[in-house]
Coordinates of C-alpha atoms in Angstrom, one line a residue:
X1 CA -4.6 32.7 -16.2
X2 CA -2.9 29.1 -15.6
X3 CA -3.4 26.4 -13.0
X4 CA -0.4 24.0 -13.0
X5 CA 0.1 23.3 -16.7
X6 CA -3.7 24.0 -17.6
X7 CA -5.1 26.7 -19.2
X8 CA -8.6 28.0 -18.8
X9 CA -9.7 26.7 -22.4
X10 CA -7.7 23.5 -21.7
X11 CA -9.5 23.0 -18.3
X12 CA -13.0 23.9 -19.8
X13 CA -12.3 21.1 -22.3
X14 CA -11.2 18.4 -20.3
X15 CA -14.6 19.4 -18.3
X16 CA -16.7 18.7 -21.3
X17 CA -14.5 15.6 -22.3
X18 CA -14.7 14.1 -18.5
X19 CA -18.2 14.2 -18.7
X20 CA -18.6 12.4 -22.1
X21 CA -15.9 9.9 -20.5
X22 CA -18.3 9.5 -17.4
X23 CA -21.1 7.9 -19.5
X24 CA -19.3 5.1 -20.9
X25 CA -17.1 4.1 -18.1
X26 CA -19.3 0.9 -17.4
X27 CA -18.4 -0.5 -20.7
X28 CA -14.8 0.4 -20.7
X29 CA -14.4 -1.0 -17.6
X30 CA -14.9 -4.5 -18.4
X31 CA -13.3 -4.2 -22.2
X32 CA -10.2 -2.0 -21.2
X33 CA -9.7 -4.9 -18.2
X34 CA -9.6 -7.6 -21.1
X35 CA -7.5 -5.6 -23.1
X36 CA -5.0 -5.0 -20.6
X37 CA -5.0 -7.7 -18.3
X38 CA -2.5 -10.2 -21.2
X39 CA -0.1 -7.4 -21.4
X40 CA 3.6 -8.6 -21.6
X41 CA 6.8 -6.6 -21.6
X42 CA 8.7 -5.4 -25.0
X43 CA 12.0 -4.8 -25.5
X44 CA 12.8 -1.3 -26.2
X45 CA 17.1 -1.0 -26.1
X46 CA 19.4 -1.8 -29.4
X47 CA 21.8 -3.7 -26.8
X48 CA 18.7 -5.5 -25.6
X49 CA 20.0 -4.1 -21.7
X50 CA 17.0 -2.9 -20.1
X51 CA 13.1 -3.4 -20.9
X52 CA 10.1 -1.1 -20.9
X53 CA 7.2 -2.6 -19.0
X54 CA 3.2 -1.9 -20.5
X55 CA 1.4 -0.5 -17.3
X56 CA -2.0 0.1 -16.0
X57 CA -3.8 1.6 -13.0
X58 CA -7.4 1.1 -11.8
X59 CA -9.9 4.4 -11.9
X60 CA -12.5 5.2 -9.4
X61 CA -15.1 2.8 -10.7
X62 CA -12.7 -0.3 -10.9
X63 CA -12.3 0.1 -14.8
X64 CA -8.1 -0.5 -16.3
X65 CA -6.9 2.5 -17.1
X66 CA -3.8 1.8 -19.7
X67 CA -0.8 4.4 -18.3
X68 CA 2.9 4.1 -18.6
X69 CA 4.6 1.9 -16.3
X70 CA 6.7 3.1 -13.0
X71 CA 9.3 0.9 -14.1
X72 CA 11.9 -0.2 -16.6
X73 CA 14.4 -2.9 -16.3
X74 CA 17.6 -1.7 -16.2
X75 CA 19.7 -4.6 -15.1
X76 CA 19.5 -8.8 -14.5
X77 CA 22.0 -10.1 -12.4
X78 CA 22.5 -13.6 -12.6
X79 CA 25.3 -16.5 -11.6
X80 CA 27.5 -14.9 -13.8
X81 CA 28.0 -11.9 -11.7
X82 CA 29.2 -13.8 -9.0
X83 CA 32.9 -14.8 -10.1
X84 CA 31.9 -17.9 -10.6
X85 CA 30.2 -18.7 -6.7
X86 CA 27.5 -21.1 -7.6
X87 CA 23.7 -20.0 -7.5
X88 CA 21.3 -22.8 -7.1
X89 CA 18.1 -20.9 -5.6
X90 CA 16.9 -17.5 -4.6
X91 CA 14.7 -17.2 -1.2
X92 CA 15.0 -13.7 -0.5
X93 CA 16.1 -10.4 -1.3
X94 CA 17.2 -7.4 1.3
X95 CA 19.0 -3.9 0.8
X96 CA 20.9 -1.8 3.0
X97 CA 20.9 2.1 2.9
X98 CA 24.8 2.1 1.1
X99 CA 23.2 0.6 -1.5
X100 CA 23.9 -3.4 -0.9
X101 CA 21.7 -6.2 -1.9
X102 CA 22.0 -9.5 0.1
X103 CA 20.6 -12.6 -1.6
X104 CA 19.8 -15.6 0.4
X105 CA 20.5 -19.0 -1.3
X106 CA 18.8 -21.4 0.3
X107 CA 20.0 -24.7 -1.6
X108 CA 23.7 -23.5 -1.2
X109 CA 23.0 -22.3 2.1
X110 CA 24.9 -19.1 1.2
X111 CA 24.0 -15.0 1.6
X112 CA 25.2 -13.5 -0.9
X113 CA 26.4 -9.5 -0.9
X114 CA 26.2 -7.9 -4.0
X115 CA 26.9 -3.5 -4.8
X116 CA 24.2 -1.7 -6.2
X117 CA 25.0 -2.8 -9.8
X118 CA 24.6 -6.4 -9.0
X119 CA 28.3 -7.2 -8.7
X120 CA 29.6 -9.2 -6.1
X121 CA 31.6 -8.5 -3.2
X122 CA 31.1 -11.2 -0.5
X123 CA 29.5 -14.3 0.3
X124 CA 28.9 -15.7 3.6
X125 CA 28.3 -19.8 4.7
X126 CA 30.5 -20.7 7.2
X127 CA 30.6 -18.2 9.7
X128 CA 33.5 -16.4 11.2
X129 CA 33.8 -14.5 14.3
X130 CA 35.1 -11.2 14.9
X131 CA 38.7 -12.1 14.7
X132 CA 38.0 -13.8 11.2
X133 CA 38.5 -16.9 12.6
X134 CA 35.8 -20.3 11.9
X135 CA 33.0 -19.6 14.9
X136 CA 32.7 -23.0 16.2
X137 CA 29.3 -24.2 18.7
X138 CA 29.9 -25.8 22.2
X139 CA 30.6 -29.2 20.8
X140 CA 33.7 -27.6 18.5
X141 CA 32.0 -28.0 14.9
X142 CA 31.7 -25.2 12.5
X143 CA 29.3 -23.3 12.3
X144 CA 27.5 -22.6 8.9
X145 CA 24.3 -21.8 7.2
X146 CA 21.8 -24.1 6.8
X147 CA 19.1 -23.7 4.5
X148 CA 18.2 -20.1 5.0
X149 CA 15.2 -18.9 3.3
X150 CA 14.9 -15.1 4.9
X151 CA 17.2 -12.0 5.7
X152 CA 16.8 -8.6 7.3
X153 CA 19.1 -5.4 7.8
X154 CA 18.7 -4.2 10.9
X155 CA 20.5 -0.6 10.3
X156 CA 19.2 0.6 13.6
X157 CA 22.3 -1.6 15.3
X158 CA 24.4 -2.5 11.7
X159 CA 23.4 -6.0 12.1
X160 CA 22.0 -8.8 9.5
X161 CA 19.1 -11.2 10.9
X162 CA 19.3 -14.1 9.3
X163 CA 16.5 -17.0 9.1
X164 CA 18.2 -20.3 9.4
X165 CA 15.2 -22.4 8.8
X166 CA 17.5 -25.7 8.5
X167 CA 18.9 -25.0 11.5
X168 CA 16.0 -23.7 13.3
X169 CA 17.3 -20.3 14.3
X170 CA 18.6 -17.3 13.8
X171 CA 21.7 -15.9 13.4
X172 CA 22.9 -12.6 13.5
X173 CA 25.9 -10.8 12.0
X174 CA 27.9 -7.8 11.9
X175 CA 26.7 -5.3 8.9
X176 CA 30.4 -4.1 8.4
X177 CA 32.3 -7.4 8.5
X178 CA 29.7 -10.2 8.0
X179 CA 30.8 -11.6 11.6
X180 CA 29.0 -13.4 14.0
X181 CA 27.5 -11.7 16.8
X182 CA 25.1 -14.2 18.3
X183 CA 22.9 -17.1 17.7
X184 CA 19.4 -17.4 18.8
X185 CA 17.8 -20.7 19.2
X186 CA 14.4 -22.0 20.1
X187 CA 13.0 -19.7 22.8
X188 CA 12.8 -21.9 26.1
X189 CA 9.7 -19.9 26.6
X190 CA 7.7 -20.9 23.5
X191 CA 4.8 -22.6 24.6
X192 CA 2.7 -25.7 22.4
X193 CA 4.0 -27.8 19.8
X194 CA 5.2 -25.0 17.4
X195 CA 8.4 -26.0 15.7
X196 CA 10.7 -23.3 15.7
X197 CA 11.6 -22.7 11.8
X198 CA 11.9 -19.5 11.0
X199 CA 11.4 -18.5 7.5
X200 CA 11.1 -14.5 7.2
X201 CA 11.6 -11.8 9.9
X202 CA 12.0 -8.7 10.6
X203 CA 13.4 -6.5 13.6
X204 CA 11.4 -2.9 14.7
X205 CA 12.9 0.4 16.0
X206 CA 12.8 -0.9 19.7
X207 CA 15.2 -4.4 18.7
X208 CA 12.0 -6.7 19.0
X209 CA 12.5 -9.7 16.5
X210 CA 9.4 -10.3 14.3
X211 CA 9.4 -14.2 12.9
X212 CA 7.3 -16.1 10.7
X213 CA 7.6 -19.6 11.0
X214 CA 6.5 -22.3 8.4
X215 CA 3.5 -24.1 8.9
X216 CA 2.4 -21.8 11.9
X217 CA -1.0 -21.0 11.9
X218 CA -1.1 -18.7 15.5
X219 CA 0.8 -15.5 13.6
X220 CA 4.2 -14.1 13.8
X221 CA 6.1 -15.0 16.8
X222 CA 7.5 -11.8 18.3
X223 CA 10.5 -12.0 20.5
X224 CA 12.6 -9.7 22.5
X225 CA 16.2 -8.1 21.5
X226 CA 17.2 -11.5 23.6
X227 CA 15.5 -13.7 21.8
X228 CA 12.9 -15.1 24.5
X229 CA 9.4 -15.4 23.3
X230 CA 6.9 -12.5 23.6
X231 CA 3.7 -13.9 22.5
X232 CA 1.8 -14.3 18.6
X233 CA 1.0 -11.2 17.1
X234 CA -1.0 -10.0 14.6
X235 CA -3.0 -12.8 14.0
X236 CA -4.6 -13.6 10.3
X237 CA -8.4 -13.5 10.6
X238 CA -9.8 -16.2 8.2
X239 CA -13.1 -15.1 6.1
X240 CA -16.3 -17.0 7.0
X241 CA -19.2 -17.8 4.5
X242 CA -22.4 -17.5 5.3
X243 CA -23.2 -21.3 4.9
X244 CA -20.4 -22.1 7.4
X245 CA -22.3 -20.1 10.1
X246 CA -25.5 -21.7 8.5
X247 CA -24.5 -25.1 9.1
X248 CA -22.5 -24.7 12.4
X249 CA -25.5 -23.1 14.5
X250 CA -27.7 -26.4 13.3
X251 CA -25.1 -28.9 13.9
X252 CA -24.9 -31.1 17.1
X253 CA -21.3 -30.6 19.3
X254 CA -20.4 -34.2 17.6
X255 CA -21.3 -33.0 14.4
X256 CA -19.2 -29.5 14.8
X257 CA -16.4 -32.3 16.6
X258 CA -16.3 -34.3 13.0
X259 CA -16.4 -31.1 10.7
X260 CA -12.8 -29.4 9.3
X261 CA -11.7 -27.1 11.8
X262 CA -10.9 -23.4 10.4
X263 CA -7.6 -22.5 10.5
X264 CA -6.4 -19.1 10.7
X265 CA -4.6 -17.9 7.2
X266 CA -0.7 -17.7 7.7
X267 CA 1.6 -14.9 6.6
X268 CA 4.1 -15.3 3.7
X269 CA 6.5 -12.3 4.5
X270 CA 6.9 -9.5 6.7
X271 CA 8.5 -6.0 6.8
X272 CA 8.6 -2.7 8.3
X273 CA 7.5 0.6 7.5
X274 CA 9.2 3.7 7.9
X275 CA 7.0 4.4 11.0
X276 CA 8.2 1.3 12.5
X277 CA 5.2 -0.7 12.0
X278 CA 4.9 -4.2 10.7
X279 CA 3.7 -4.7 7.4
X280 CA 2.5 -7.9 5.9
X281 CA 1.2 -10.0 3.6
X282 CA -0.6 -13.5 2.9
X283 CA -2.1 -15.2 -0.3
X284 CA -4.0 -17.5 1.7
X285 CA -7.4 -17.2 -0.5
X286 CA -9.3 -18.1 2.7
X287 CA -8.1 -14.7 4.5
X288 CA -10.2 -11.6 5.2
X289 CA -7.5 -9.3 4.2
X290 CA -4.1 -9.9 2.4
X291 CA -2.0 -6.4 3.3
X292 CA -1.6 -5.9 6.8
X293 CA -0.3 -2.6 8.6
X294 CA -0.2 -4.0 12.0
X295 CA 0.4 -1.2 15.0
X296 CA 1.6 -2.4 18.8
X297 CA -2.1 -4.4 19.3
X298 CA -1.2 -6.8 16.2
X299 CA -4.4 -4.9 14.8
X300 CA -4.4 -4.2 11.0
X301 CA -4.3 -0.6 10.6
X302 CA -3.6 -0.1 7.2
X303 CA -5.1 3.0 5.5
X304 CA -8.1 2.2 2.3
X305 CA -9.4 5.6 2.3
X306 CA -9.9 5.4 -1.9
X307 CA -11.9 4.3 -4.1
X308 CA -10.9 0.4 -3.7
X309 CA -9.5 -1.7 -1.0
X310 CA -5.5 -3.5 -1.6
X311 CA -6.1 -6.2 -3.3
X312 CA -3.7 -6.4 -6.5
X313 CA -6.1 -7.3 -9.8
X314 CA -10.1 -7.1 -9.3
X315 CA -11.2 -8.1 -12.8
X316 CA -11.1 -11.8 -13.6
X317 CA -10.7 -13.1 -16.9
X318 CA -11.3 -16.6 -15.9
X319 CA -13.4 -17.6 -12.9
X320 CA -10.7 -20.6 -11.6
X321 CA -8.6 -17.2 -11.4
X322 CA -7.3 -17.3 -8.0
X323 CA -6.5 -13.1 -8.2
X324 CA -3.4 -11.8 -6.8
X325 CA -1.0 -13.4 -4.3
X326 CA 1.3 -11.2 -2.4
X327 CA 4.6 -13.2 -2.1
X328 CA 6.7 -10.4 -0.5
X329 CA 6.2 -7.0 0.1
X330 CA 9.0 -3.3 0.2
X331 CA 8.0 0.1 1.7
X332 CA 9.9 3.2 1.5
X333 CA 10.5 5.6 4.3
X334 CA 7.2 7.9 3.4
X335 CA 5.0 5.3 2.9
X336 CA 4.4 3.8 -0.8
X337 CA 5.2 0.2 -1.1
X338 CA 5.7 -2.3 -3.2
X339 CA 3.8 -5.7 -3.8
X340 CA 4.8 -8.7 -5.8
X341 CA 2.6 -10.8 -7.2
X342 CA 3.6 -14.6 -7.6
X343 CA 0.2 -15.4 -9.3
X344 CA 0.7 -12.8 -12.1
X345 CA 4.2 -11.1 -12.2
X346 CA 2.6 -8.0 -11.6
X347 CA 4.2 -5.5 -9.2
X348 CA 1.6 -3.2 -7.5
X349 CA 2.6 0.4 -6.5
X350 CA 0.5 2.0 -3.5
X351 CA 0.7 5.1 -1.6
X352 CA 0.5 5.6 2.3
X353 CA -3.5 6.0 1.8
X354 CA -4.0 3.1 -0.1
X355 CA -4.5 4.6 -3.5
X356 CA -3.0 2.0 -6.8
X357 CA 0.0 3.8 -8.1
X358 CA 0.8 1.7 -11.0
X359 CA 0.8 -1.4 -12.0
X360 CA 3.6 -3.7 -14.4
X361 CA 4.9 -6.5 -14.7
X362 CA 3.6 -10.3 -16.5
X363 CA 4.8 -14.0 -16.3
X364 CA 6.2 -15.2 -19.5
X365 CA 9.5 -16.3 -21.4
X366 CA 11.0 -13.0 -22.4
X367 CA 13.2 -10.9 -21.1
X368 CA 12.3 -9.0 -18.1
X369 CA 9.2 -11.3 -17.1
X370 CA 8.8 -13.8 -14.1
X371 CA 8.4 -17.6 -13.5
X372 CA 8.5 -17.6 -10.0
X373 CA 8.4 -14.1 -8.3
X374 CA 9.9 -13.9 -4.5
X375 CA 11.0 -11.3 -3.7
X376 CA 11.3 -7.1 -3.5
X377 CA 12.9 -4.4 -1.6
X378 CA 14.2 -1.1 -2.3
X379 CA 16.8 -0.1 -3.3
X380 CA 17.0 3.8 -2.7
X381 CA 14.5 4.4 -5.4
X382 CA 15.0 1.7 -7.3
X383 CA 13.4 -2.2 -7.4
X384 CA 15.1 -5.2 -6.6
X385 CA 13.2 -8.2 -7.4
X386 CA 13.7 -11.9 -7.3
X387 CA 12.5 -15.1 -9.5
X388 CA 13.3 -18.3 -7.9
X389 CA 12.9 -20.4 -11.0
X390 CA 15.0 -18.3 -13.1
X391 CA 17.9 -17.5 -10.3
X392 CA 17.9 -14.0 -11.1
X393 CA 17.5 -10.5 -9.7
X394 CA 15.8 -8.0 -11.8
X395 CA 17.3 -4.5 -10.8
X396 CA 14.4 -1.7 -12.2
X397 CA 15.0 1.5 -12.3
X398 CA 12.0 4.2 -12.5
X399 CA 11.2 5.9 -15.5
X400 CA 10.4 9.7 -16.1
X401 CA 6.8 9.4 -15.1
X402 CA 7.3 6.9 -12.3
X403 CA 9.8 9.1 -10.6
X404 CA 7.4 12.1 -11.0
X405 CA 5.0 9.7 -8.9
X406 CA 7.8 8.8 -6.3
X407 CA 8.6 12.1 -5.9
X408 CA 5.8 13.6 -5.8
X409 CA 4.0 11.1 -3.3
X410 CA 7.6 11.7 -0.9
X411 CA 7.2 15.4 -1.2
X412 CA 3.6 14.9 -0.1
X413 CA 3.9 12.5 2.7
X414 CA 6.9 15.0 4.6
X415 CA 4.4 17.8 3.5
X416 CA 6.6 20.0 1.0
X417 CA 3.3 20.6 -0.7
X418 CA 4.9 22.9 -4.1
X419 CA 7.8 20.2 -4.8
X420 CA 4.6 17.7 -4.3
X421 CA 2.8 19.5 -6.9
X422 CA 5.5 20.2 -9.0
X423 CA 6.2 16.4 -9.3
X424 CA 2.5 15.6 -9.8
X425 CA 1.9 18.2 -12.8
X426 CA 5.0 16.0 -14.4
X427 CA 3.1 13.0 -14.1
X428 CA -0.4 14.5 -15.5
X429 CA 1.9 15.7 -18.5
X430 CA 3.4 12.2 -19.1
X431 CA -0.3 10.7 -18.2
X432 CA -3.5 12.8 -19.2
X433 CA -5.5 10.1 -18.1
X434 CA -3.7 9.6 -14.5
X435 CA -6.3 10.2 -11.2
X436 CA -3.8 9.9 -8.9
X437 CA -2.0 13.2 -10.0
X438 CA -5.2 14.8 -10.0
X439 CA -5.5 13.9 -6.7
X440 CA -2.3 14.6 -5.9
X441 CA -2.7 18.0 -6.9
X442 CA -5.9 18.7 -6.1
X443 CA -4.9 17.8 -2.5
X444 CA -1.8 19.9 -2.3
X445 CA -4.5 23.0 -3.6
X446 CA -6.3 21.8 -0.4
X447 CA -3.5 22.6 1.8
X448 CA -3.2 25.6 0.3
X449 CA -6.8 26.7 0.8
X450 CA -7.6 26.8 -2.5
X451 CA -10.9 25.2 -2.4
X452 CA -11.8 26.0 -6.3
X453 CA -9.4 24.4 -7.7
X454 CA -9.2 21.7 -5.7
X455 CA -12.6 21.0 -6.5
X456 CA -11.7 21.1 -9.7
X457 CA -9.0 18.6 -9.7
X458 CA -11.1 16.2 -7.1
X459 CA -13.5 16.3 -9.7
X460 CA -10.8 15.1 -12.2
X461 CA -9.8 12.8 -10.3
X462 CA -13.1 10.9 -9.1
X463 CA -12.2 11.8 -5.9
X464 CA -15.4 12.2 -4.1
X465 CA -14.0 12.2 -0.2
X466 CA -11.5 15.0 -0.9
X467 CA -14.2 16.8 -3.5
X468 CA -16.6 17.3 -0.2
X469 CA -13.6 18.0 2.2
X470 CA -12.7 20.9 -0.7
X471 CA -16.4 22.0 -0.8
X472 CA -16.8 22.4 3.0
X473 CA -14.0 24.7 2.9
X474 CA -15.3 26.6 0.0
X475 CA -18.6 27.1 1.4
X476 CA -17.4 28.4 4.4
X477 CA -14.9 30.6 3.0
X478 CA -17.2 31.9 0.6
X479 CA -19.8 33.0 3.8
X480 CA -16.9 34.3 5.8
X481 CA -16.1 36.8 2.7
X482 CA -19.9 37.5 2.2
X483 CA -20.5 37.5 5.6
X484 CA -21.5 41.7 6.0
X485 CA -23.6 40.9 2.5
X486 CA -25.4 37.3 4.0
X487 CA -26.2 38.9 6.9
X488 CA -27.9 42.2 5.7
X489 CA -29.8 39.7 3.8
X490 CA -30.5 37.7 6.9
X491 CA -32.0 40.5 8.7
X492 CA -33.9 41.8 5.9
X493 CA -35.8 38.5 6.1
X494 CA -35.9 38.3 9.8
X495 CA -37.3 42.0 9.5
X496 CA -39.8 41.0 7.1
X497 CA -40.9 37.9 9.0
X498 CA -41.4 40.5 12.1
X499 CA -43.1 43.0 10.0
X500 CA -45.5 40.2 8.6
X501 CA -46.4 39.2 12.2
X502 CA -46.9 42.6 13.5
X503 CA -49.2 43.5 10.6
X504 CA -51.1 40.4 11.1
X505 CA -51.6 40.3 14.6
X506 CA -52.6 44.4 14.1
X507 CA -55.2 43.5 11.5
X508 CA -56.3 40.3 13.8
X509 CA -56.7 43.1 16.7
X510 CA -59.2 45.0 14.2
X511 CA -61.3 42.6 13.3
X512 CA -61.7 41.5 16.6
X513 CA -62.7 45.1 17.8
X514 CA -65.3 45.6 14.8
X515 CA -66.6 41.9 15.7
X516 CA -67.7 43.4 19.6
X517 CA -68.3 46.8 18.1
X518 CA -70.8 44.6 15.8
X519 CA -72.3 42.8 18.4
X520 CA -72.7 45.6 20.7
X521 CA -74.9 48.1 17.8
X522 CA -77.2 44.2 17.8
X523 CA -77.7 44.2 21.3
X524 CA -78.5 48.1 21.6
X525 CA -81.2 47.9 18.9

């Protein structure tokens, strides 16, 4: 009989071998982490077109797990794919859904529009309106681009948001024709000292403009469709020592007056999900968390129901290591995103609950690795990412097992639980050693009700939340089938309990009568 791609000796065997493995997973841990954590990226083409990243993935107790990366480079577009428009700087990266990528220059002050092999088909500094004439402000001078560092498709209304930081505003054009639609400036409305430079932003299913602003410590300025200000939301929370509170509840008021205020962290880049909620992140070390999921209280709600909270790397080679630092994040309609890391060149994989993916990626020289990572979004389900440094975009295209994980985890997530499993026993056949798909199956076995062999597969994958959630349903599906045979037993031993007590109380009653009959033949004599 077969499960999935298993057999029943197979399964019995990667029993016995799992709990061998189990025994020595402390030691691996911390050797397989040093072994893996240097990885760079080889060349694998004749041509030398495309490059096949070493990857990795974290188990259930922390250890590196060496596994075939999600990626492969497929394509680097650089100045030369522009017909000879000048590239001094990328800032940021953004896709539409026909397959566009718009590229923010900020030292040209210039968008860029490039098809979805990197080729270019517009560029945009001095604005136009919708007659294709020059726009021109009140006082009659052009109006153009001034050291943008962010952009957003809004595909909701087939508009671009553009983050004018130079300028201080933001300017909005038409999706079709690159036109101007409106500018919005500083919000009379925004209260304090704040200066209005927006650097990243974002726009949500209901037209409300999302901003981060440089050097703002309050959070992301949300604003109406009009562009009048809304209030901060989704404030950073910083993380607190315990010597801070230590010192702070013995100091005097002049003392706390003279000591370095706290400052809460600020976000580097913003997004949105495919649920329409903002999604975060911040490499401020002093922050509590550094993904953020934020719902319509600016409370982070993002999902860490695994083994490990989102937090990139979490072994250390060095201890002036500063970890991961999410520079920009991408998410795809059902959930899994992407996360660069500027620190590392790593790009981090994670699904809707949390759960590392895969990991790839490395800073270096050769082709295919980063000096100064920016930037990712998707493109369909490929990666677009961004190195300032080296004024390139890396287009990366999934390989055979990182597709079985894409699909697998979008089958999943819009419940189409065989295609999910389907895509899952592909990635267990490309990756023996790959939790995730156990989990993946095991779950979709769950939803079945096939609490066995989802134990099973739990089990496989070190998945002790699901494992119990499986068990529950097997024990109770087990007593509903022996329900006629747990019950006859039942009474049987509530029968014998009565039995015991009547038989005792009966033999209590004789004593007691032969006790008075006793005492009665002593008082007659």
């Amino acid at each position: 009989m077969k499960k999935g791609n298993f057999t029943k000796k197979g399964n019995f065997m990667k029993k016995k071998n799992f709990m061998k493995r189990r025994s020595l997973k402390c030691l691996g841990a911390v050797l397989a982490a040093v072994m893996l954590l240097p990885m760079t990226a080889q060349a694998s083409a004749a041509d030398g077109s495309s490059v096949v990243y070493e990857g990795y993935t974290y188990g259930y107790y922390g250890d590196a797990k060496e596994s075939p990366a999600a990626f492969v480079l497929e394509r680097t577009v650089t100045a030369e794919n522009l017909n000879g428009t000048k590239l001094s700087s990328i800032d940021d990266v953004d896709t539409s859904k026909d397959g566009r990528i718009f590229v923010i220059d900020s030292l040209e002050s210039r968008l860029n529009i490039l098809d979805s092999e990197g080729n270019y088909l517009h560029s945009v500094k001095l604005l136009r309106n919708s007659e294709g004439k020059i726009a021109l402000d009140e006082g009659g001078n052009q109006i153009m681009l001034t050291n943008p560092e962010g952009v957003w498709i809004h595909e909701q209304e087939q508009e671009i948001y553009i983050a004018d930081t130079g300028a201080q505003r933001i300017i909005v054009l038409n999706l079709e024709d690159y036109s101007l639609k409106r500018i919005i400036g500083r919000p009379d409305n925004l209260s304090g000292d704040t200066q209005f430079k927006p650097s990243k932003i974002t726009v949500d299913l209901a037209n409300r403009i999302y901003v981060v602003v440089q050097s703002s410590y309050e959070g992301i300025l949300e604003l109406t469709a009009e562009g009048d200000f809304s209030g901060y939301y989704g404030v950073n929370v910083p993380m607190y020592s315990f010597m801070d509170y230590f010192w702070k509840s013995l100091s005097s008021d002049e003392q706390k007056a003279q000591m370095s205020k706290t400052y809460a962290p600020s976000f580097n880049n913003i997004t949105l999900d495919g649920e329409g909620f903002v999604m975060a992140v911040t490499y401020d070390s002093s922050a509590q968390d550094y993904v953020f999921r934020l719902n319509s209280k600016g409370e982070n709600v993002l999902r860490e129901q695994e083994n490990m909270n989102v937090v990139g790397d979490i072994w250390s080679m060095h201890s002036d290591d500063l970890g991961s630092q999410f520079v920009d994040i991408a998410v795809t309609d059902y959930g899994t995103y992407a996360l660069l890391d500027k620190n590392k060149g790593r790009v981090f994989l994670y699904d809707f609950d949390g759960q590392i993916l895969n990991v790839f990626g490395s800073m270096g020289n050769l082709k295919g690795e980063y000096k100064s990572p920016v930037s990712i979004a998707w493109l369909g389900d490929k990666l677009v990412t961004a190195d300032k440094t080296l004024k390139c975009l890396y287009i990366l295209a999934p390989t055979a097992f990182g597709q079985a994980v894409l699909d697998g985890n979008e089958s999943y997530y819009f419940g189409r639980w065989d295609e999910a499993l389907v895509s899952f026993e592909k990635a267990v056949a490309l990756n023996a050693n790959y939790e995730v798909a156990y989990n993946g199956i095991g779950k979709n076995y769950l939803m079945k009700d096939d609490y066995e062999t989802a134990m099973y597969y739990f089990k496989l994958g070190n998945n002790r939340e699901f494992y119990s959630k499986a068990y529950n349903g097997y024990r109770g599906k087990w007593l509903e089938e022996h329900f006629g045979i747990v019950m006859a037993l039942l009474l049987l031993v509530i029968g014998a309990v009565v039995w015991s007590e009547i038989r005792y109380h009966k033999s209590q009653s004789r004593g007691k009568k032969k006790q008075k009959a006793a005492r009665g033949k002593g008082e007659e004599k």
